Amino acid sequence: LREEFESCRKRCEDGNCRSGSAKESEILAEVKAKLKSRENDCQALSEELSNNMGKLSDLLKEREDLKTKVADLEAMLEKSKTHSRLLTNETVSMSEQLADL
């Protein structure tokens, strides 16, 4: 189609084109229709890209939130381990004291 269009355009530039010929009008109409279709496709892709960028932004924020939660949970786990060790030490100490009595 592009080749036919370019061929018609070249003939018209050379003065070998009949104004309003059916073939050239048909080719021009096809080219315009395809151009409009591609413009619509581009618009749809642009909207999809915009939506996907919004989703990506939301996912990145969620990822950061989850990283913070994981760090908080890791800190709580460490505190729990520390408390557990302290309780174990106190239990052993009390057991030893009871044994001494």
CSV table of N, CA, C and O in Angstrom, one decimal:
chain,number,residue,atom,x,y,z
A,1,LEU,N,0.8,-1.2,0.0
A,1,LEU,CA,0.0,0.0,0.0
A,1,LEU,C,0.9,1.3,0.0
A,1,LEU,O,0.6,2.2,-0.7
A,2,ARG,N,1.9,1.2,0.8
A,2,ARG,CA,2.8,2.3,0.9
A,2,ARG,C,3.5,2.6,-0.5
A,2,ARG,O,3.6,3.7,-0.9
A,3,GLU,N,3.9,1.5,-1.1
A,3,GLU,CA,4.5,1.6,-2.4
A,3,GLU,C,3.6,2.2,-3.4
A,3,GLU,O,4.0,3.0,-4.2
A,4,GLU,N,2.3,1.7,-3.4
A,4,GLU,CA,1.4,2.3,-4.3
A,4,GLU,C,1.1,3.8,-4.1
A,4,GLU,O,1.1,4.6,-5.0
A,5,PHE,N,1.0,4.1,-2.8
A,5,PHE,CA,0.8,5.5,-2.5
A,5,PHE,C,2.0,6.4,-2.9
A,5,PHE,O,1.9,7.4,-3.5
A,6,GLU,N,3.2,5.9,-2.7
A,6,GLU,CA,4.4,6.6,-3.1
A,6,GLU,C,4.5,6.7,-4.6
A,6,GLU,O,4.9,7.7,-5.2
A,7,SER,N,4.1,5.6,-5.3
A,7,SER,CA,4.1,5.6,-6.7
A,7,SER,C,3.1,6.7,-7.3
A,7,SER,O,3.5,7.5,-8.2
A,8,CYS,N,1.9,6.8,-6.7
A,8,CYS,CA,1.0,7.8,-7.1
A,8,CYS,C,1.5,9.2,-6.8
A,8,CYS,O,1.3,10.1,-7.6
A,9,ARG,N,2.1,9.3,-5.6
A,9,ARG,CA,2.6,10.7,-5.3
A,9,ARG,C,3.7,11.1,-6.2
A,9,ARG,O,3.7,12.2,-6.7
A,10,LYS,N,4.5,10.2,-6.6
A,10,LYS,CA,5.6,10.5,-7.5
A,10,LYS,C,5.1,10.9,-8.9
A,10,LYS,O,5.5,11.8,-9.5
A,11,ARG,N,4.1,10.1,-9.4
A,11,ARG,CA,3.5,10.4,-10.7
A,11,ARG,C,2.9,11.8,-10.7
A,11,ARG,O,3.0,12.5,-11.6
A,12,CYS,N,2.2,12.1,-9.5
A,12,CYS,CA,1.5,13.4,-9.5
A,12,CYS,C,2.6,14.5,-9.4
A,12,CYS,O,2.4,15.6,-10.0
A,13,GLU,N,3.7,14.3,-8.7
A,13,GLU,CA,4.8,15.3,-8.7
A,13,GLU,C,5.4,15.5,-10.1
A,13,GLU,O,5.8,16.6,-10.4
A,14,ASP,N,5.4,14.4,-10.9
A,14,ASP,CA,6.0,14.5,-12.2
A,14,ASP,C,4.9,15.0,-13.2
A,14,ASP,O,5.2,15.2,-14.4
A,15,GLY,N,3.7,15.3,-12.8
A,15,GLY,CA,2.7,15.8,-13.7
A,15,GLY,C,2.0,14.7,-14.5
A,15,GLY,O,1.2,15.0,-15.4
A,16,ASN,N,2.1,13.4,-14.1
A,16,ASN,CA,1.5,12.3,-14.8
A,16,ASN,C,0.3,11.8,-14.1
A,16,ASN,O,0.1,10.6,-14.1
A,17,CYS,N,-0.4,12.6,-13.4
A,17,CYS,CA,-1.5,12.1,-12.5
A,17,CYS,C,-2.7,12.8,-13.0
A,17,CYS,O,-2.8,14.0,-13.2
A,18,ARG,N,-3.8,12.0,-13.1
A,18,ARG,CA,-5.1,12.6,-13.4
A,18,ARG,C,-5.7,13.0,-12.1
A,18,ARG,O,-5.9,12.2,-11.2
A,19,SER,N,-6.1,14.2,-12.0
A,19,SER,CA,-6.7,14.7,-10.8
A,19,SER,C,-8.0,13.9,-10.5
A,19,SER,O,-8.9,13.8,-11.4
A,20,GLY,N,-8.1,13.4,-9.3
A,20,GLY,CA,-9.4,12.7,-8.9
A,20,GLY,C,-9.5,11.3,-9.5
A,20,GLY,O,-10.7,10.8,-9.5
A,21,SER,N,-8.5,10.7,-10.0
A,21,SER,CA,-8.6,9.4,-10.5
A,21,SER,C,-9.0,8.4,-9.4
A,21,SER,O,-8.7,8.5,-8.3
A,22,ALA,N,-9.8,7.4,-9.8
A,22,ALA,CA,-10.4,6.5,-8.8
A,22,ALA,C,-9.4,5.7,-8.1
A,22,ALA,O,-9.5,5.5,-6.9
A,23,LYS,N,-8.3,5.2,-8.8
A,23,LYS,CA,-7.3,4.4,-8.1
A,23,LYS,C,-6.6,5.2,-7.1
A,23,LYS,O,-6.4,4.7,-6.0
A,24,GLU,N,-6.2,6.5,-7.4
A,24,GLU,CA,-5.5,7.3,-6.4
A,24,GLU,C,-6.4,7.6,-5.3
A,24,GLU,O,-5.9,7.6,-4.1
A,25,SER,N,-7.6,7.9,-5.5
A,25,SER,CA,-8.6,8.2,-4.4
A,25,SER,C,-8.8,7.0,-3.5
A,25,SER,O,-8.8,7.2,-2.3
A,26,GLU,N,-8.8,5.9,-4.1
A,26,GLU,CA,-9.0,4.6,-3.4
A,26,GLU,C,-7.8,4.4,-2.5
A,26,GLU,O,-7.9,4.1,-1.3
A,27,ILE,N,-6.6,4.6,-3.0
A,27,ILE,CA,-5.3,4.4,-2.3
A,27,ILE,C,-5.3,5.4,-1.1
A,27,ILE,O,-4.9,5.1,0.0
A,28,LEU,N,-5.6,6.6,-1.5
A,28,LEU,CA,-5.5,7.7,-0.4
A,28,LEU,C,-6.5,7.4,0.7
A,28,LEU,O,-6.2,7.5,1.9
A,29,ALA,N,-7.7,6.9,0.3
A,29,ALA,CA,-8.7,6.6,1.4
A,29,ALA,C,-8.2,5.4,2.2
A,29,ALA,O,-8.4,5.4,3.5
A,30,GLU,N,-7.6,4.4,1.6
A,30,GLU,CA,-7.0,3.3,2.4
A,30,GLU,C,-5.9,3.8,3.3
A,30,GLU,O,-5.8,3.4,4.5
A,31,VAL,N,-5.0,4.6,2.8
A,31,VAL,CA,-3.9,5.2,3.6
A,31,VAL,C,-4.5,6.0,4.8
A,31,VAL,O,-4.1,5.8,5.9
A,32,LYS,N,-5.5,6.8,4.6
A,32,LYS,CA,-6.1,7.6,5.6
A,32,LYS,C,-6.8,6.7,6.7
A,32,LYS,O,-6.7,6.9,7.9
A,33,ALA,N,-7.4,5.6,6.2
A,33,ALA,CA,-8.1,4.7,7.1
A,33,ALA,C,-7.1,4.0,8.0
A,33,ALA,O,-7.3,3.8,9.2
A,34,LYS,N,-6.0,3.5,7.4
A,34,LYS,CA,-4.9,2.8,8.1
A,34,LYS,C,-4.3,3.8,9.1
A,34,LYS,O,-3.9,3.4,10.2
A,35,LEU,N,-4.1,5.0,8.7
A,35,LEU,CA,-3.5,6.0,9.6
A,35,LEU,C,-4.4,6.3,10.8
A,35,LEU,O,-3.9,6.3,11.9
A,36,LYS,N,-5.7,6.4,10.6
A,36,LYS,CA,-6.6,6.6,11.6
A,36,LYS,C,-6.6,5.4,12.6
A,36,LYS,O,-6.6,5.5,13.8
A,37,SER,N,-6.6,4.2,12.0
A,37,SER,CA,-6.5,3.0,12.8
A,37,SER,C,-5.3,2.9,13.7
A,37,SER,O,-5.3,2.6,14.9
A,38,ARG,N,-4.1,3.3,13.1
A,38,ARG,CA,-2.9,3.3,13.8
A,38,ARG,C,-2.9,4.4,14.9
A,38,ARG,O,-2.4,4.2,16.0
A,39,GLU,N,-3.5,5.5,14.6
A,39,GLU,CA,-3.6,6.6,15.7
A,39,GLU,C,-4.5,6.1,16.8
A,39,GLU,O,-4.1,6.3,18.0
A,40,ASN,N,-5.6,5.4,16.5
A,40,ASN,CA,-6.4,4.8,17.6
A,40,ASN,C,-5.6,3.7,18.4
A,40,ASN,O,-5.7,3.7,19.6
A,41,ASP,N,-4.9,2.9,17.7
A,41,ASP,CA,-4.0,1.9,18.3
A,41,ASP,C,-3.0,2.6,19.3
A,41,ASP,O,-2.8,2.1,20.4
A,42,CYS,N,-2.4,3.6,18.8
A,42,CYS,CA,-1.4,4.4,19.6
A,42,CYS,C,-2.1,5.0,20.8
A,42,CYS,O,-1.5,4.9,21.9
A,43,GLN,N,-3.3,5.5,20.7
A,43,GLN,CA,-4.0,6.1,21.8
A,43,GLN,C,-4.3,5.0,22.8
A,43,GLN,O,-4.1,5.2,24.0
A,44,ALA,N,-4.8,3.9,22.3
A,44,ALA,CA,-5.1,2.8,23.3
A,44,ALA,C,-3.8,2.3,24.0
A,44,ALA,O,-3.9,2.0,25.2
A,45,LEU,N,-2.7,2.2,23.3
A,45,LEU,CA,-1.5,1.7,23.9
A,45,LEU,C,-1.0,2.8,24.9
A,45,LEU,O,-0.5,2.4,25.9
A,46,SER,N,-1.2,4.0,24.6
A,46,SER,CA,-0.8,5.1,25.5
A,46,SER,C,-1.6,5.0,26.8
A,46,SER,O,-1.0,5.2,27.9
A,47,GLU,N,-2.9,4.8,26.7
A,47,GLU,CA,-3.7,4.7,27.8
A,47,GLU,C,-3.3,3.4,28.7
A,47,GLU,O,-3.3,3.5,29.9
A,48,GLU,N,-3.1,2.3,28.0
A,48,GLU,CA,-2.7,1.1,28.7
A,48,GLU,C,-1.3,1.3,29.4
A,48,GLU,O,-1.2,0.9,30.5
A,49,LEU,N,-0.4,2.0,28.7
A,49,LEU,CA,0.9,2.3,29.3
A,49,LEU,C,0.7,3.1,30.6
A,49,LEU,O,1.3,2.9,31.6
A,50,SER,N,-0.2,4.1,30.5
A,50,SER,CA,-0.4,5.0,31.6
A,50,SER,C,-1.0,4.2,32.8
A,50,SER,O,-0.6,4.4,33.9
A,51,ASN,N,-2.0,3.3,32.5
A,51,ASN,CA,-2.5,2.5,33.5
A,51,ASN,C,-1.5,1.6,34.2
A,51,ASN,O,-1.5,1.4,35.4
A,52,ASN,N,-0.7,1.0,33.3
A,52,ASN,CA,0.4,0.1,33.8
A,52,ASN,C,1.4,0.8,34.7
A,52,ASN,O,1.9,0.3,35.7
A,53,MET,N,1.7,2.1,34.3
A,53,MET,CA,2.6,2.9,35.1
A,53,MET,C,2.0,3.2,36.5
A,53,MET,O,2.7,3.1,37.5
A,54,GLY,N,0.7,3.4,36.5
A,54,GLY,CA,0.0,3.6,37.8
A,54,GLY,C,0.1,2.4,38.6
A,54,GLY,O,0.4,2.4,39.8
A,55,LYS,N,-0.2,1.2,38.0
A,55,LYS,CA,-0.1,0.0,38.7
A,55,LYS,C,1.3,-0.3,39.3
A,55,LYS,O,1.5,-0.8,40.4
A,56,LEU,N,2.3,0.0,38.4
A,56,LEU,CA,3.7,-0.2,38.8
A,56,LEU,C,4.0,0.7,40.0
A,56,LEU,O,4.7,0.2,41.0
A,57,SER,N,3.6,1.9,40.0
A,57,SER,CA,3.8,2.8,41.1
A,57,SER,C,3.2,2.3,42.4
A,57,SER,O,3.8,2.3,43.4
A,58,ASP,N,2.0,1.8,42.3
A,58,ASP,CA,1.3,1.2,43.4
A,58,ASP,C,2.0,0.0,44.0
A,58,ASP,O,2.2,-0.2,45.2
A,59,LEU,N,2.5,-0.9,43.0
A,59,LEU,CA,3.3,-2.1,43.5
A,59,LEU,C,4.6,-1.7,44.1
A,59,LEU,O,5.0,-2.3,45.1
A,60,LEU,N,5.2,-0.7,43.6
A,60,LEU,CA,6.5,-0.3,44.2
A,60,LEU,C,6.3,0.3,45.6
A,60,LEU,O,7.1,0.0,46.6
A,61,LYS,N,5.2,1.0,45.8
A,61,LYS,CA,4.8,1.5,47.2
A,61,LYS,C,4.5,0.4,48.1
A,61,LYS,O,5.0,0.3,49.2
A,62,GLU,N,3.8,-0.6,47.6
A,62,GLU,CA,3.4,-1.8,48.4
A,62,GLU,C,4.7,-2.5,48.8
A,62,GLU,O,4.8,-3.0,49.9
A,63,ARG,N,5.6,-2.6,47.8
A,63,ARG,CA,6.9,-3.3,48.1
A,63,ARG,C,7.6,-2.6,49.2
A,63,ARG,O,8.2,-3.3,50.1
A,64,GLU,N,7.7,-1.3,49.2
A,64,GLU,CA,8.4,-0.6,50.2
A,64,GLU,C,7.7,-0.8,51.6
A,64,GLU,O,8.3,-0.9,52.6
A,65,ASP,N,6.4,-0.8,51.6
A,65,ASP,CA,5.6,-1.0,52.8
A,65,ASP,C,5.9,-2.4,53.4
A,65,ASP,O,6.1,-2.6,54.6
A,66,LEU,N,6.0,-3.4,52.5
A,66,LEU,CA,6.3,-4.8,52.9
A,66,LEU,C,7.7,-4.9,53.5
A,66,LEU,O,7.9,-5.6,54.5
A,67,LYS,N,8.6,-4.2,52.9
A,67,LYS,CA,10.0,-4.2,53.4
A,67,LYS,C,10.0,-3.6,54.8
A,67,LYS,O,10.7,-4.1,55.7
A,68,THR,N,9.3,-2.5,55.0
A,68,THR,CA,9.2,-1.9,56.4
A,68,THR,C,8.6,-2.9,57.3
A,68,THR,O,9.1,-3.1,58.5
A,69,LYS,N,7.5,-3.6,56.9
A,69,LYS,CA,6.9,-4.6,57.8
A,69,LYS,C,7.8,-5.7,58.1
A,69,LYS,O,7.9,-6.2,59.3
A,70,VAL,N,8.6,-6.2,57.2
A,70,VAL,CA,9.5,-7.3,57.4
A,70,VAL,C,10.6,-6.8,58.4
A,70,VAL,O,10.9,-7.6,59.3
A,71,ALA,N,11.1,-5.6,58.2
A,71,ALA,CA,12.1,-5.1,59.1
A,71,ALA,C,11.5,-5.0,60.5
A,71,ALA,O,12.2,-5.4,61.5
A,72,ASP,N,10.3,-4.5,60.7
A,72,ASP,CA,9.7,-4.5,62.0
A,72,ASP,C,9.5,-5.9,62.6
A,72,ASP,O,9.8,-6.0,63.8
A,73,LEU,N,9.1,-6.8,61.8
A,73,LEU,CA,8.9,-8.2,62.3
A,73,LEU,C,10.3,-8.8,62.7
A,73,LEU,O,10.4,-9.5,63.7
A,74,GLU,N,11.3,-8.5,61.9
A,74,GLU,CA,12.6,-9.0,62.3
A,74,GLU,C,13.1,-8.4,63.6
A,74,GLU,O,13.7,-9.1,64.4
A,75,ALA,N,12.8,-7.1,63.8
A,75,ALA,CA,13.2,-6.5,65.1
A,75,ALA,C,12.4,-7.1,66.2
A,75,ALA,O,13.0,-7.4,67.3
A,76,MET,N,11.1,-7.4,66.0
A,76,MET,CA,10.3,-8.0,67.1
A,76,MET,C,10.8,-9.4,67.4
A,76,MET,O,10.9,-9.8,68.5
A,77,LEU,N,11.2,-10.2,66.4
A,77,LEU,CA,11.8,-11.5,66.5
A,77,LEU,C,13.1,-11.5,67.4
A,77,LEU,O,13.2,-12.3,68.3
A,78,GLU,N,13.9,-10.5,67.1
A,78,GLU,CA,15.2,-10.4,67.9
A,78,GLU,C,14.8,-10.0,69.3
A,78,GLU,O,15.5,-10.6,70.2
A,79,LYS,N,13.9,-9.2,69.6
A,79,LYS,CA,13.5,-8.8,70.9
A,79,LYS,C,12.9,-10.1,71.6
A,79,LYS,O,13.2,-10.3,72.8
A,80,SER,N,12.1,-10.8,70.9
A,80,SER,CA,11.6,-12.1,71.5
A,80,SER,C,12.6,-13.1,71.8
A,80,SER,O,12.6,-13.7,72.9
A,81,LYS,N,13.6,-13.2,71.0
A,81,LYS,CA,14.8,-14.1,71.2
A,81,LYS,C,15.5,-13.7,72.5
A,81,LYS,O,15.9,-14.5,73.3
A,82,THR,N,15.7,-12.3,72.6
A,82,THR,CA,16.4,-11.8,73.7
A,82,THR,C,15.6,-12.1,75.0
A,82,THR,O,16.2,-12.5,76.0
A,83,HIS,N,14.4,-11.8,75.0
A,83,HIS,CA,13.5,-12.1,76.1
A,83,HIS,C,13.5,-13.6,76.5
A,83,HIS,O,13.6,-13.9,77.7
A,84,SER,N,13.5,-14.4,75.5
A,84,SER,CA,13.5,-15.8,75.7
A,84,SER,C,14.8,-16.3,76.4
A,84,SER,O,14.8,-17.1,77.3
A,85,ARG,N,15.9,-15.7,76.0
A,85,ARG,CA,17.2,-16.0,76.6
A,85,ARG,C,17.2,-15.6,78.0
A,85,ARG,O,17.7,-16.3,78.9
A,86,LEU,N,16.7,-14.3,78.3
A,86,LEU,CA,16.7,-13.8,79.6
A,86,LEU,C,15.8,-14.7,80.5
A,86,LEU,O,16.2,-15.0,81.7
A,87,LEU,N,14.6,-15.1,80.0
A,87,LEU,CA,13.8,-16.0,80.8
A,87,LEU,C,14.4,-17.3,81.1
A,87,LEU,O,14.3,-17.9,82.2
A,88,THR,N,15.1,-17.9,80.1
A,88,THR,CA,15.8,-19.1,80.3
A,88,THR,C,16.9,-19.0,81.3
A,88,THR,O,17.0,-19.8,82.2
A,89,ASN,N,17.7,-17.9,81.3
A,89,ASN,CA,18.7,-17.7,82.2
A,89,ASN,C,18.1,-17.5,83.7
A,89,ASN,O,18.7,-18.0,84.6
A,90,GLU,N,17.0,-16.8,83.8
A,90,GLU,CA,16.4,-16.6,85.1
A,90,GLU,C,15.9,-17.9,85.6
A,90,GLU,O,16.0,-18.2,86.8
A,91,THR,N,15.3,-18.7,84.7
A,91,THR,CA,14.8,-20.0,85.1
A,91,THR,C,15.9,-20.9,85.6
A,91,THR,O,15.8,-21.6,86.7
A,92,VAL,N,17.0,-20.9,84.9
A,92,VAL,CA,18.2,-21.7,85.3
A,92,VAL,C,18.7,-21.2,86.7
A,92,VAL,O,19.0,-22.0,87.6
A,93,SER,N,18.8,-19.9,86.8
A,93,SER,CA,19.3,-19.3,88.0
A,93,SER,C,18.4,-19.7,89.2
A,93,SER,O,18.8,-20.1,90.3
A,94,MET,N,17.1,-19.6,89.0
A,94,MET,CA,16.1,-19.9,90.1
A,94,MET,C,16.2,-21.4,90.4
A,94,MET,O,16.1,-21.8,91.6
A,95,SER,N,16.3,-22.3,89.4
A,95,SER,CA,16.5,-23.7,89.6
A,95,SER,C,17.7,-24.0,90.5
A,95,SER,O,17.7,-24.8,91.4
A,96,GLU,N,18.8,-23.3,90.1
A,96,GLU,CA,20.0,-23.5,90.9
A,96,GLU,C,19.8,-23.0,92.3
A,96,GLU,O,20.3,-23.7,93.3
A,97,GLN,N,19.2,-21.9,92.5
A,97,GLN,CA,18.9,-21.4,93.9
A,97,GLN,C,18.1,-22.4,94.6
A,97,GLN,O,18.3,-22.6,95.8
A,98,LEU,N,17.0,-22.9,94.0
A,98,LEU,CA,16.2,-23.9,94.7
A,98,LEU,C,16.9,-25.1,95.0
A,98,LEU,O,16.7,-25.7,96.1
A,99,ALA,N,17.8,-25.5,94.1
A,99,ALA,CA,18.6,-26.7,94.4
A,99,ALA,C,19.5,-26.5,95.6
A,99,ALA,O,19.8,-27.4,96.4
A,100,ASP,N,20.0,-25.3,95.8
A,100,ASP,CA,20.9,-25.0,96.9
A,100,ASP,C,20.1,-24.9,98.2
A,100,ASP,O,20.8,-25.1,99.3
A,101,LEU,N,18.9,-24.8,98.2
A,101,LEU,CA,18.1,-24.7,99.4
A,101,LEU,C,17.9,-26.0,99.9
A,101,LEU,O,17.8,-26.8,100.6
